[in-house]
Coordinates of C-alpha atoms and ligand atoms in Angstrom, one line a residue:
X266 CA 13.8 3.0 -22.6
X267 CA 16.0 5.7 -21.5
X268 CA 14.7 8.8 -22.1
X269 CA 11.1 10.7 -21.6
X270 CA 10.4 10.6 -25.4
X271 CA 11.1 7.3 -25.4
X272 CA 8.5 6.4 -22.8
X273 CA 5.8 9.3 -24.2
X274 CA 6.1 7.4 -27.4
X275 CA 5.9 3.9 -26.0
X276 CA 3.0 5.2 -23.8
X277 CA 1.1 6.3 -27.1
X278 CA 0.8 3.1 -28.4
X279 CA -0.6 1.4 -25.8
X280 CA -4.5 0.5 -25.0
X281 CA -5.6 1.4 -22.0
X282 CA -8.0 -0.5 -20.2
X283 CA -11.2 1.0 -20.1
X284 CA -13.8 -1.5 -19.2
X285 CA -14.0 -3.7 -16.0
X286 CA -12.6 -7.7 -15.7
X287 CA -15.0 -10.4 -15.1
X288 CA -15.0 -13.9 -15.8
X289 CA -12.4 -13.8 -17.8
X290 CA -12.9 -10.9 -20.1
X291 CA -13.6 -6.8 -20.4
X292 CA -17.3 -6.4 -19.3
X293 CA -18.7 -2.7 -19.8
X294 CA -21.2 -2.8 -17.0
X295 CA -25.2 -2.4 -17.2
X296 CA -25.2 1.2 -15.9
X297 CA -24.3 4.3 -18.2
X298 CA -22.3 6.5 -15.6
X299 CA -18.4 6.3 -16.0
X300 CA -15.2 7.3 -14.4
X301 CA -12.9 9.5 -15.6
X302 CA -8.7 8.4 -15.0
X303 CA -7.3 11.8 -14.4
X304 CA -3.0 11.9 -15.2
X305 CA -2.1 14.1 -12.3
X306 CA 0.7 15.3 -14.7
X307 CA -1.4 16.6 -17.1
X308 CA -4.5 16.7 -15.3
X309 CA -6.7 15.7 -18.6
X310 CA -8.6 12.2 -18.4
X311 CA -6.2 9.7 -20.4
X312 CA -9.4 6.9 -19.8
X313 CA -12.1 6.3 -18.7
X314 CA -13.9 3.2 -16.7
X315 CA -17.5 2.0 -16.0
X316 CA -19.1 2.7 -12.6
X317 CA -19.9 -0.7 -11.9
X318 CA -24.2 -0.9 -10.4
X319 CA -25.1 -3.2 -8.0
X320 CA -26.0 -5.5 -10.4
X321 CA -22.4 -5.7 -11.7
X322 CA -21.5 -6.0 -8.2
X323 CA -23.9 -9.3 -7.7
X324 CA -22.7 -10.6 -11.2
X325 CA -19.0 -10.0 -10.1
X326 CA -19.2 -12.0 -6.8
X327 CA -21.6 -14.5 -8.3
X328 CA -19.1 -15.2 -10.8
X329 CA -16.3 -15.5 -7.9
X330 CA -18.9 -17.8 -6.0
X331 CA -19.8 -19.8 -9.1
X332 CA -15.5 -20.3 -9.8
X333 CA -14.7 -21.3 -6.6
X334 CA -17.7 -23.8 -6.2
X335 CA -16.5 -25.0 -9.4
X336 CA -13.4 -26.9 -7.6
X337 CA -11.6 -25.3 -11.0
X338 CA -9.4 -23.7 -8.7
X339 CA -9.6 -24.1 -5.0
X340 CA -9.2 -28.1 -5.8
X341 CA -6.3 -27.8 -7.8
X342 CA -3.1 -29.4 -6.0
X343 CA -0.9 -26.3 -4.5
X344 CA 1.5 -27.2 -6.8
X345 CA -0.5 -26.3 -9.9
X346 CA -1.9 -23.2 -8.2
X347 CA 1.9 -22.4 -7.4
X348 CA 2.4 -22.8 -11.4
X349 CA 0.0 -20.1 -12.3
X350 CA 1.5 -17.8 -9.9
X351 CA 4.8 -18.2 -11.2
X352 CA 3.6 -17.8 -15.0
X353 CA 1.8 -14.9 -14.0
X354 CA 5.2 -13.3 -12.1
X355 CA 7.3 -14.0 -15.2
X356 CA 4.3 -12.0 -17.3
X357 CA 4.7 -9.3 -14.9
X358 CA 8.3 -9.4 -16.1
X359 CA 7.5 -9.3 -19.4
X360 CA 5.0 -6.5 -19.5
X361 CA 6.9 -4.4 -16.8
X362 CA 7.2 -1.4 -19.1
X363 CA 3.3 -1.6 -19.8
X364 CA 2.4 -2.0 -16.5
X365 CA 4.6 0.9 -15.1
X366 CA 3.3 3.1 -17.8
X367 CA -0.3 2.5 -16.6
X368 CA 0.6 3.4 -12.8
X369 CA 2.3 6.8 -14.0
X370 CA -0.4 7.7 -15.9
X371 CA -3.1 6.7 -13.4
X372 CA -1.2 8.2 -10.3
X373 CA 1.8 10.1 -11.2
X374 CA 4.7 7.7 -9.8
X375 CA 7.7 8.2 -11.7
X376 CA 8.3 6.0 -14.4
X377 CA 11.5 4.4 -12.7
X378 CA 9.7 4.1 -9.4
X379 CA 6.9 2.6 -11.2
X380 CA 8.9 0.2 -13.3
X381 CA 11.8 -0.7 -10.5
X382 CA 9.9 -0.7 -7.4
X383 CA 6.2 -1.0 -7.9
X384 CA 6.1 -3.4 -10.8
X385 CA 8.8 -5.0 -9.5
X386 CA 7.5 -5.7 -6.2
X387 CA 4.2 -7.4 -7.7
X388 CA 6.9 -9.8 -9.4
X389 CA 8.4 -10.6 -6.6
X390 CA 4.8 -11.0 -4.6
X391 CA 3.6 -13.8 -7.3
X392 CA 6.9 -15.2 -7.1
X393 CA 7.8 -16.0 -3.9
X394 CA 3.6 -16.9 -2.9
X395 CA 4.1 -18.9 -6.2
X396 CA 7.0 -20.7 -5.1
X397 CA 5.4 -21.1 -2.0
X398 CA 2.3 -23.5 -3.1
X399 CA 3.8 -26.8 -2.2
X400 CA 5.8 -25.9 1.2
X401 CA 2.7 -25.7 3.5
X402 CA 1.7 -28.3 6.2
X403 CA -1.3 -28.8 8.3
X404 CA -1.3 -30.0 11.9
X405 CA -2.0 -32.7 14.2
X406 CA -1.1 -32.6 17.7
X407 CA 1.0 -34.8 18.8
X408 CA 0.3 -38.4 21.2
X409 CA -3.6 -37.9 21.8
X410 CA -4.8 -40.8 23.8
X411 CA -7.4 -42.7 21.1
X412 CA -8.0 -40.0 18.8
X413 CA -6.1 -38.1 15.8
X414 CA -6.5 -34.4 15.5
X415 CA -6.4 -32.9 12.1
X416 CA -5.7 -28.8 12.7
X417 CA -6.5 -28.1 8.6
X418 CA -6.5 -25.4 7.0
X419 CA -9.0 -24.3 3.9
X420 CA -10.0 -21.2 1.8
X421 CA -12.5 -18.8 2.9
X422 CA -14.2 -19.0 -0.4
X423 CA -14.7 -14.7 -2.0
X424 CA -12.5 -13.0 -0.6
X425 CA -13.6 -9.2 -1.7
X426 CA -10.4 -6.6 -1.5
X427 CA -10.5 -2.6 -1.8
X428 CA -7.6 -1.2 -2.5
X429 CA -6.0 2.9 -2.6
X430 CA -4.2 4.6 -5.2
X431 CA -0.8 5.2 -4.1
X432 CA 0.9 2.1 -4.8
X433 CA -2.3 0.3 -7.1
X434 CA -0.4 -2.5 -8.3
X435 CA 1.9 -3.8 -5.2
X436 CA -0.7 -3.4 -2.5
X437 CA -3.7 -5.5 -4.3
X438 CA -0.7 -7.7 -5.3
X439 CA 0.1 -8.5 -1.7
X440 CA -3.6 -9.5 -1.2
X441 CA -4.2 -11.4 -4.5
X442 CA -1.3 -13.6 -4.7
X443 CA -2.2 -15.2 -1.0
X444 CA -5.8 -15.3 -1.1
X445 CA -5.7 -16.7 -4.5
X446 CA -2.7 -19.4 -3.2
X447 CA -5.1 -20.5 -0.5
X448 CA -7.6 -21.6 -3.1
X449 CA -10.2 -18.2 -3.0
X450 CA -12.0 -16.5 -5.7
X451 CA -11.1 -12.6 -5.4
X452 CA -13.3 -9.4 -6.5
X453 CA -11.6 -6.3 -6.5
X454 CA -12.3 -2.9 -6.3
X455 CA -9.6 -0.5 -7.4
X456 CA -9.6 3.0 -6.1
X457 CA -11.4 5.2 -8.7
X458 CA -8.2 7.3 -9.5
X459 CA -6.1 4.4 -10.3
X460 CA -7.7 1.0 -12.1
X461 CA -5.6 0.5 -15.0
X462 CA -2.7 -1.3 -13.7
X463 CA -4.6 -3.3 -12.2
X464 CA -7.0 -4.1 -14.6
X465 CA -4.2 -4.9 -17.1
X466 CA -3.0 -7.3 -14.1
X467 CA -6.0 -9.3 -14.1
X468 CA -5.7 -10.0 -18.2
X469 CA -2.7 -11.0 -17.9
X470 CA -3.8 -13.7 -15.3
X471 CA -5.9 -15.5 -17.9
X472 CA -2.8 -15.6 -20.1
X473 CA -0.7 -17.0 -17.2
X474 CA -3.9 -19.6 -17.0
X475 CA -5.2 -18.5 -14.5
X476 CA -9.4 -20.1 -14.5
X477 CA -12.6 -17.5 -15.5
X478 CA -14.1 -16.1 -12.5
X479 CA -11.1 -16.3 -10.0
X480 CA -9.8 -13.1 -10.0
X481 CA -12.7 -10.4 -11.1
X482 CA -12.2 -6.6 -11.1
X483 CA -15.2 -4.1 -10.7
X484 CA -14.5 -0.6 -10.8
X485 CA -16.6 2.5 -9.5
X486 CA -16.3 5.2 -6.5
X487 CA -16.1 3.5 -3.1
X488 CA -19.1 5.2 -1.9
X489 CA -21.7 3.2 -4.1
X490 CA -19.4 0.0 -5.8
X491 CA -17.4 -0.3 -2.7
X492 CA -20.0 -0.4 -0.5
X493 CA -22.0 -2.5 -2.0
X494 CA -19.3 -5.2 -2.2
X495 CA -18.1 -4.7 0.9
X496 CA -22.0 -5.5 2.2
X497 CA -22.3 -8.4 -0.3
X498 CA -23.7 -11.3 1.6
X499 CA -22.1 -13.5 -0.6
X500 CA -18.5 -12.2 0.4
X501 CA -17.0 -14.0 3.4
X502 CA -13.5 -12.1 4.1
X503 CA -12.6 -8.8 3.1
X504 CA -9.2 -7.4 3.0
X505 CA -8.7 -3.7 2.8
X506 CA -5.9 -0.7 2.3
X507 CA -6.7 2.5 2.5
X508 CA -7.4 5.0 5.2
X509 CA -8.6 5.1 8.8
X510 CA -12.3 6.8 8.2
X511 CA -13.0 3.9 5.5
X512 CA -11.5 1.3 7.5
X513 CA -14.1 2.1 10.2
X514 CA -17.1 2.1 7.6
X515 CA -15.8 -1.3 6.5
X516 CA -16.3 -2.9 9.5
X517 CA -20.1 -1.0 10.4
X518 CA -20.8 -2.3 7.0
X519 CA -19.6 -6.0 8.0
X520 CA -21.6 -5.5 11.4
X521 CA -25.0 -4.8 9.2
X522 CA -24.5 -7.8 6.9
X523 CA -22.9 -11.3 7.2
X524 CA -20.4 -10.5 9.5
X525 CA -17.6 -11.0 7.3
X526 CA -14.1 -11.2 8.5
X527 CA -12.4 -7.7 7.8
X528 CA -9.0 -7.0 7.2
X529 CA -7.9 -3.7 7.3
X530 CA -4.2 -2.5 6.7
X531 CA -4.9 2.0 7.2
X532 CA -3.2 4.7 7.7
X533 CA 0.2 6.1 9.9
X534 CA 2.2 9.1 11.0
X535 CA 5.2 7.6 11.7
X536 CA 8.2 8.9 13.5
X537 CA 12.0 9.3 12.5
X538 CA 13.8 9.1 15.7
X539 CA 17.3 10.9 15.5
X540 CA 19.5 10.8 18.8
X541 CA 22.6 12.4 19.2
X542 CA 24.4 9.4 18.8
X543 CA 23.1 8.2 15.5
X544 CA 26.1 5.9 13.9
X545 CA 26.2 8.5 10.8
X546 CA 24.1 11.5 10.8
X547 CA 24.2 12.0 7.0
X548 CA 23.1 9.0 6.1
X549 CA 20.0 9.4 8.7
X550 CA 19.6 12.6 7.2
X551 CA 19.6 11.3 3.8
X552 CA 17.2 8.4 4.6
X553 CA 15.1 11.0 6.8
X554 CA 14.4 13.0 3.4
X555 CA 13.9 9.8 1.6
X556 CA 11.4 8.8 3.9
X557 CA 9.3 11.9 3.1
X558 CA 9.2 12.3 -0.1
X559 CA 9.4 8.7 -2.4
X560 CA 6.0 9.0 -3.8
X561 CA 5.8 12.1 -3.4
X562 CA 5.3 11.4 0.5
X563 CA 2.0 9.6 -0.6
X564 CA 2.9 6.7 1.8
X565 CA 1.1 4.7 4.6
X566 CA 5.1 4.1 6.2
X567 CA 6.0 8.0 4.9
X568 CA 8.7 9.3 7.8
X569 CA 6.5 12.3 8.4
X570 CA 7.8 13.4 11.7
X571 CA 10.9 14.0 12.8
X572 CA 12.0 13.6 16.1
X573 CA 15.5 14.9 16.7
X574 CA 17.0 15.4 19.9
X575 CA 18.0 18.9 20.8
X576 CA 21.3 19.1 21.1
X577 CA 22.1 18.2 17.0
X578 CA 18.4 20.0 16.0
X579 CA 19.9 22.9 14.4
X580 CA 22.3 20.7 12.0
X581 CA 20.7 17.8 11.3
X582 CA 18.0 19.7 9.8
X583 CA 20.1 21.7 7.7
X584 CA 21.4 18.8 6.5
X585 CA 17.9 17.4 5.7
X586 CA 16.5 20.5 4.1
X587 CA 19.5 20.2 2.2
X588 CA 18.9 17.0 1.1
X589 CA 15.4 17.8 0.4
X590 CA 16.2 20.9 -2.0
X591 CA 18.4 18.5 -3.5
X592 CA 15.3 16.0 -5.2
X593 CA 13.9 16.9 -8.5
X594 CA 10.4 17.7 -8.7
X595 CA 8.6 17.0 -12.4
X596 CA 7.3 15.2 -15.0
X597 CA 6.7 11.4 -13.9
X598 CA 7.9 10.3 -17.6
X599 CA 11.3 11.8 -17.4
X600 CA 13.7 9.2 -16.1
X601 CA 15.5 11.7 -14.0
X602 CA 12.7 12.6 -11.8
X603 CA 12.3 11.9 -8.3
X604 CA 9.0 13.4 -7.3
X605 CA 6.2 13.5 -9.2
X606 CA 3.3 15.2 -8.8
X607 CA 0.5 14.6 -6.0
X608 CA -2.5 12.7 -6.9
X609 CA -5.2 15.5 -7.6
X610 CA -5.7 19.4 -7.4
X611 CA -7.7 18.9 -4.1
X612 CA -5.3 16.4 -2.4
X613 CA -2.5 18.9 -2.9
X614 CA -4.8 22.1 -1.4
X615 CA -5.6 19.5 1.6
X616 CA -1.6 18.7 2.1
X617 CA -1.1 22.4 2.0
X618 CA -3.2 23.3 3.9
X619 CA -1.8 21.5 7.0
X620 CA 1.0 23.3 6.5
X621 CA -0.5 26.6 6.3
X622 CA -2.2 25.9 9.7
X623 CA 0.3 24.8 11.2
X624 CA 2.7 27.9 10.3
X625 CA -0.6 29.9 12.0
X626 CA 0.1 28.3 15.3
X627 CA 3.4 29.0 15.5
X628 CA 5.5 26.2 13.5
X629 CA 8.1 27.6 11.1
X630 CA 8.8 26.9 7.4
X631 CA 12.3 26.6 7.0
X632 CA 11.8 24.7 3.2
X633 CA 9.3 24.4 1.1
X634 CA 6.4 27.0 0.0
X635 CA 3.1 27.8 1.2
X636 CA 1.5 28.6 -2.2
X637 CA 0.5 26.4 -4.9
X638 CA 2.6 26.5 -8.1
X639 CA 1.0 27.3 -11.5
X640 CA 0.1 25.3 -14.6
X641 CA -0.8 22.2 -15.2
X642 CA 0.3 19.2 -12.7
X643 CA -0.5 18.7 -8.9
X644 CA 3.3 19.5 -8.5
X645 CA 4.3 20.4 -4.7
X646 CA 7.7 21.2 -3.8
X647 CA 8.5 19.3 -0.1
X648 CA 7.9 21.3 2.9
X649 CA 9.8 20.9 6.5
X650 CA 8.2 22.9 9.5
X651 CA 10.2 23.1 12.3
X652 CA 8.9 24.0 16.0
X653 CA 5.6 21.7 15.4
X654 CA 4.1 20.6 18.5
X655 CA 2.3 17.4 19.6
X656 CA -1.4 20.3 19.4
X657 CA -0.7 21.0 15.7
X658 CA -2.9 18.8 13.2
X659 CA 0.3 18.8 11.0
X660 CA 1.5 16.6 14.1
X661 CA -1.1 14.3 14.9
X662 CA -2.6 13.9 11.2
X663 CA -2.0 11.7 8.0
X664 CA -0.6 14.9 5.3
X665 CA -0.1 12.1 2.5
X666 CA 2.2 14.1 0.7
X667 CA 6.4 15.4 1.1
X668 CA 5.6 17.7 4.6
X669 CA 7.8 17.2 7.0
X670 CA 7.2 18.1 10.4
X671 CA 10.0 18.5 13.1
X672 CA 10.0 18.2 16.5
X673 CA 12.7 18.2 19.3
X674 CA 13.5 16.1 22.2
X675 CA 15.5 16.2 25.0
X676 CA 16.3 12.2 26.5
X677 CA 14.9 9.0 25.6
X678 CA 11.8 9.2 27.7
X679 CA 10.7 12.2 25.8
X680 CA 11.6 10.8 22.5
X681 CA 8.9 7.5 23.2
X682 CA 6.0 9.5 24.6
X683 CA 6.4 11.6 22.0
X684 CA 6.7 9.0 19.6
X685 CA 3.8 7.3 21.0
X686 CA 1.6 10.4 21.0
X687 CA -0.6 9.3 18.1
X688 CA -3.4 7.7 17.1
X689 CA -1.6 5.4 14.2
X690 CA 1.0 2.9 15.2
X691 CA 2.5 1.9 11.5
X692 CA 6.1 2.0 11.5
X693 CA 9.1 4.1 13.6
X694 CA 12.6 4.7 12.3
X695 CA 15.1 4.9 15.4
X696 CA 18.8 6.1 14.9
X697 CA 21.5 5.8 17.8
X698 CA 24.8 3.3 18.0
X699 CA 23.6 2.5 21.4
X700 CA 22.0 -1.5 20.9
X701 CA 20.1 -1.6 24.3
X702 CA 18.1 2.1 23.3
X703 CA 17.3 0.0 20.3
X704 CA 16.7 -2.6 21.9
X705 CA 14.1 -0.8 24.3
X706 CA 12.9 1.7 22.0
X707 CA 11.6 -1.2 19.5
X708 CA 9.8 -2.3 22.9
X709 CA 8.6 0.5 24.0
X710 CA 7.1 1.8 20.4
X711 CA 3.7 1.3 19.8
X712 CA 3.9 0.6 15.5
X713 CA 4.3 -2.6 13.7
X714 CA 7.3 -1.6 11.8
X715 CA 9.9 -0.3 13.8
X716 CA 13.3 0.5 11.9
X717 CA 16.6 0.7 13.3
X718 CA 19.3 3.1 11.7
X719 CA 17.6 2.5 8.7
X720 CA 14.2 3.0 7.1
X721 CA 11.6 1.2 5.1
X722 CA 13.4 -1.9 4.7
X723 CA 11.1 -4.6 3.7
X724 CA 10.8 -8.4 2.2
X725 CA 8.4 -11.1 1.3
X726 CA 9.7 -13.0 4.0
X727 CA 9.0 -10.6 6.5
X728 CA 5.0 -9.1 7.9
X729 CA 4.4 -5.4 6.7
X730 CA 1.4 -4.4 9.1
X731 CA 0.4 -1.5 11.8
X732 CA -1.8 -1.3 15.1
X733 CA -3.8 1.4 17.0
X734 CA -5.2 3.3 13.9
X735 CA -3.0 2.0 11.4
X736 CA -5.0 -1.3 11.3
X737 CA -4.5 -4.8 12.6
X738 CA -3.8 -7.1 10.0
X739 CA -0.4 -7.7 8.0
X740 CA 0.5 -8.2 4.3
X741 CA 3.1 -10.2 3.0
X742 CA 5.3 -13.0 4.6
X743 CA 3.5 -16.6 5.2
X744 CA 1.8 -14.6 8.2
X745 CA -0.8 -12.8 5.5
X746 CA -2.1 -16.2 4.2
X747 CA -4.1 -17.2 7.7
X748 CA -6.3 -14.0 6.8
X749 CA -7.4 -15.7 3.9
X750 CA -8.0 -19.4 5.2
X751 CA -10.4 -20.7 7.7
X752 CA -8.9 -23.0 10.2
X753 CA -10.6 -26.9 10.9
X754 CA -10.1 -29.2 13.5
X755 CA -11.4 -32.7 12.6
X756 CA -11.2 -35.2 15.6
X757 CA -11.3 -38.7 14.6
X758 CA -11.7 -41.3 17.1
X759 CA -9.3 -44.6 17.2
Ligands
NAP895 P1 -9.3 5.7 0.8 O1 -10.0 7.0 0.5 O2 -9.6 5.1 2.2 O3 -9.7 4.7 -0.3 C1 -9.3 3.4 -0.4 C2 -10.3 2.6 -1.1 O4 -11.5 2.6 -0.4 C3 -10.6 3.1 -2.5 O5 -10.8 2.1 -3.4 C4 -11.9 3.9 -2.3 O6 -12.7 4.1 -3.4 C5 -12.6 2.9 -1.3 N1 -13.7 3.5 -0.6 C6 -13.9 4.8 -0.3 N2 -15.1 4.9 0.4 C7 -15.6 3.7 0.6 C8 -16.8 3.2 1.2 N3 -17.6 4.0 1.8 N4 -17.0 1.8 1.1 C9 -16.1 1.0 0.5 N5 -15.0 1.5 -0.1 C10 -14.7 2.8 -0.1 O7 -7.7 5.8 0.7 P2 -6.9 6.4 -0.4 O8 -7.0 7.9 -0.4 O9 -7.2 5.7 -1.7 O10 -5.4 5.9 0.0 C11 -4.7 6.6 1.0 C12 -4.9 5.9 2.4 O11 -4.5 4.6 2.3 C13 -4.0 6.5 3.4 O12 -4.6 6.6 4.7 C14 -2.8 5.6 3.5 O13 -2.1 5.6 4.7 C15 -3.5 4.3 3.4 N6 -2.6 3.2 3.0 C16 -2.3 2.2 3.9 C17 -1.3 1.2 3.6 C18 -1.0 0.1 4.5 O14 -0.5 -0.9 4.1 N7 -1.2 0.3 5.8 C19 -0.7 1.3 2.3 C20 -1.1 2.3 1.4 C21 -2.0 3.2 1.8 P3 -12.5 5.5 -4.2 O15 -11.2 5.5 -4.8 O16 -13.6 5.6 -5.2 O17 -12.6 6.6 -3.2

C-alpha cells in the first residue's frame, strides 16, 4: 500500500478486536462496563473493549496456572517451544499490514513507523528468542570433590506483564517472547488506550500453535484490572513498562501480597551531549531532532535534553530547529508523515504545559508554539526551549512528547554533572571525536544506554534497560530471560 487511501480503505475492512483473549479465544468479560479505543487522529472511538472484573482477572490467571501446570507447554522440549515462536514471527510477517493498522488507530504512530519499525521489531523479537530455544545450557561447577552440582534453570510459572501505549506491540513483545521461551504462562494487561494490536497478537499465537491458556490478555484501566493482577496471589513474577509513579505502586502492591518478583523497565530524560568537537555536527544535529520527535517524542529513550557546549550553542541549534521545522506533522495514515499526533487531548495540554512554565521562568522558545492547534487530532508541532536550567520542571521532568529542552555547557565536567542531574538514568547520547571523553563519559554517566556519536541504536543481541528512576531490569538480549526463570542448585552426592 502506497498511498493514504490505500491504507483508509484497507483499514475499513478490517475487524477490530473488541473483546479480551483467554484460553484461546475472544471472552467478553462478566462485567458490563467497557473501554472506549480513542484514534488520536480523529479523536472518535474506532472500538471498544471490556473492563475486565476481578473475576475475569482470577479466571485469566487461573487459566495461565491451569496451562502451565498442564506440562502442555512448559514441558515441551525448547526446540518445539522455539517452533512456535518462529511460526508466530513468520505470522507477524504475514499480517504486518493488519497489525500496523491496529497500532495507528489505537495510538497514532505513523503507518510506516508502525509497519517498519514497530511490527517489525516484534518479528524480529519472536525470531531471534525463537531461534534461540535450543542454544541454552545449564551449569555445573567444575571438579567438586564427591559431589555434582546442577546450577538449573526453570520457569517462574505466571508471569503477569503490564504494558504502556507508546510502542503496544514491541514492548509486550520483548516480554512475551522470553517468558514464554522459558516455559511460563503470561497474562497481560494492555494499556487502556492501546489493546488491539496486541490482542490481534495473541490470536495469531493460537494459529502459530501456540497451547490455550499460555498467553491470555485481559483488558481494563490499570487502576482496577491492573491492580488487581498485579496483587494476584497466583502470579509469581511480574514484568512491567510504563512510568515511574506506577512502577512504585507495583512494587507496594507486590509488598502487600505474595511478594512477587517485579520487573520494572520506567521512565527517562535523557541527555544529547554535543561537544565542540563532535565528528560532524549535522549529522548530530539531524539525529538530535530525530531523537525528539520519532513518535512524536512519546519515548522512554526520547533525546529530550540537549546539552551543547557553549562555544557551537548558537549554530548547532539553528541547525536543529532547522531540522525540526523540516518534519511533517499529520495524518498517521498518510505515508509521508513523520509525526503523528500525541496520544490524547489531555497528554498534549500536559506536554504543553511544560513548556509554557518553563517560558515563565525564563527559558526561551526559539521553535515551536505555545498554543494548541485547532480541529480534530492531538497534533503538536515540536517545540525547542533554549536557556532551560537544571530548576525548570521542563528540565528535570518526563514531557513525553517532541519538546526539546536546551541547555549549555562549558567543559566536560560540567557536561556530566549536568548530565547526571536527574532522577532517571535511561539512555545518554555523547558526540565528540575524542575516544578517551567517550570512553570516560560512558563511565562517568549514570543511564543504561549510553550512545556514542550516534543515538538509539539497538539489537536483539544487545540489553535495552535504565537505572535510578528509569527502572532496574532490561529487555531483550539473552540477559531478559533470567527475569523470567528461577535459578536451582541440586547437589548430588558421589
Ligand atoms: P503508565 O501510565 O505508567 O501506564 C502503563 C501501564 O500501567 C498501563 O497499562 C496502565 O493502565 C497501567 N497502570 C496504570 N495504573 C496502574 C495501577 N495502579 N496498577 C497497575 N497498572 C496500572 O504509562 P503510559 O502512560 O502508558 O506510558 C508512558 C510511560 O512508559 C513513560 O513514563 C515512558 O517513559 C514509559 N516507558 C518506558 C519504557 C522502557 O523500556 N523503559 C518504554 C516505553 C515507555 P492504563 O492504560 O489503564 O492507565
Amino acid at each position: 500500500m502506497n498511498t493514504r487511501q490505500e491504507w483508509m480503505a484497507f483499514a475499513e475492512l478490517l475487524k477490530l478486536p473488541s473483546a479480551m483473549w483467554l484460553n484461546g479465544k475472544p471472552f467478553d468479560g462478566t462485567g458490563s462496563d467497557r473501554h472506549a479505543v480513542v484514534s488520536p487522529h480523529t479523536e472518535t472511538a474506532v472500538s471498544s473493549v471490556p473492563s475486565a472484573t476481578a473475576a475475569d482477572v482470577d479466571f485469566a490467571v487461573a487459566g495461565a496456572r491451569d496451562a502451565f501446570g498442564s506440562g502442555v507447554w512448559a514441558d515441551l522440549a525448547p526446540r518445539e517451544r522455539g517452533t512456535v515462536l518462529l511460526r508466530w514471527a513468520d505470522l507477524i510477517h504475514q499480517h504486518r499490514d493488519e497489525l500496523a493498522v491496529l497500532i495507528t488507530l489505537e495510538m497514532g504512530k505513523p503507518i510506516v513507523q508502525a509497519r517498519d519499525i514497530e511490527v517489525r521489531a516484534a518479528e524480529n523479537t519472536f525470531r531471534w528468542y525463537g531461534e534461540l530455544a535450543d542454544k541454552m545450557y545449564d551449569e555445573a561447577p567444575h571438579g567438586l570433590r564427591g559431589a555434582v552440582a546442577l546450577v538449573t534453570r526453570e520457569p517462574v510459572g505466571v508471569v503477569a506483564g503490564i504494558t504502556p501505549w507508546n510502542f503496544p506491540l514491541t514492548l509486550s513483545s520483548w516480554k512475551i517472547a522470553p517468558a514464554l521461551l522459558a516455559g511460563n504462562s503470561m497474562v497481560i494487561k494492555p494499556a487502556t488506550q492501546a489493546p488491539l494490536s496486541l490482542l490481534r497478537l495473541a490470536e495469531i499465537a493460537s494459529a502459530a500453535g501456540l497451547p490455550d491458556g499460555i498467553l491470555q490478555i485481559v483488558t481494563g484501566s490499570g487502576g482496577s484490572t491492573g491492580e488487581t493482577l498485579a496483587r494476584h496471589p497466583n502470579v509469581d513474577c511480574l514484568t512491567f513498562t510504563g512510568s515511574p509513579d506506577v512502577g512504585k505502586k507495583l512494587l507496594t502492591y507486590a509488598g502487600e501480597s505474595n511478594a512477587k518478583a517485579v520487573h520494572l523497565e520506567l521512565g527517562g530524560k535523557s541527555p544529547q551531549i554535543v561537544f565542540a568537537d563532535a565528528p560532524d555536527l549535522a549529522v548530530a544535529a539531524r539525529t538530535v531532532a530525530w531523537a525528539i520527535t520519532f513518535n512524536a517524542g512519546q519515548m522512554c529513550t526520547a533525546g529530550s535534553r540537549l546539552l551543547v557546549q557553549d562555544t557551537i550553542a548558537e549554530r548547532f541549534v539553528a541547525t536543529v530547529t532547522a531540522e525540526l521545522a523540516r518534519y511533517r506533522v499529520g495524518d498517521p495514515f498518510d505515508p509521508a508523515t513523520e509525526i503523528g499526533p500525541v496520544a490524547g487531548p489531555q497528554h498534549r495540554a500536559e506536554i504543553l504545559n511544560y513548556a509554557r512554565e518553563a517560558v515563565r521562568e525564563g527559558a526561551t522558545l526559539v521553535l515551536g508554539t505555545l498554543e494548541e492547534c485547532t480541529g480534530a487530532g492531538t497534533y503538536l508541532e515540536p517545540i525547542v526551549c533554549t536557556n532551560v536550567r537544571p530548576d525548570h520542571r521542563l528540565f528535570q521532568e518526563e514531557v513525553f512528547g517532541p519538546v526539546l529542552a536546551v541547555t549549555t555547557f562549558t567543559d566536560e565536567a560540567q557536561a556530566v554533572e549536568l548530565a547526571n542531574d536527574s532522577q532517571f538514568g535511561l539512555g545518554a547520547g555523547v558526540w565528540t571525536s575524542n575516544l578517551s571523553r567517550a570512553h570516560r563519559l560512558s563511565r562517568r554517566i549514570e543511564a543504561g544506554l549510553v550512545w556514542v556519536n550516534c543515538y538509539e541504536e539497538g539489537d536483539m543481541t544487545v540489553p535495552f534497560g535504565g537505572r535510578k528512576l528509569s527502572g532496574h531490569s532490561v529487555d531483550k538480549s539473552l540477559h531478559a530471560l533470567s527475569k523470567f526463570t528461577s535459578m536451582k542448585t541440586t547437589w548430588i552426592h558421589l
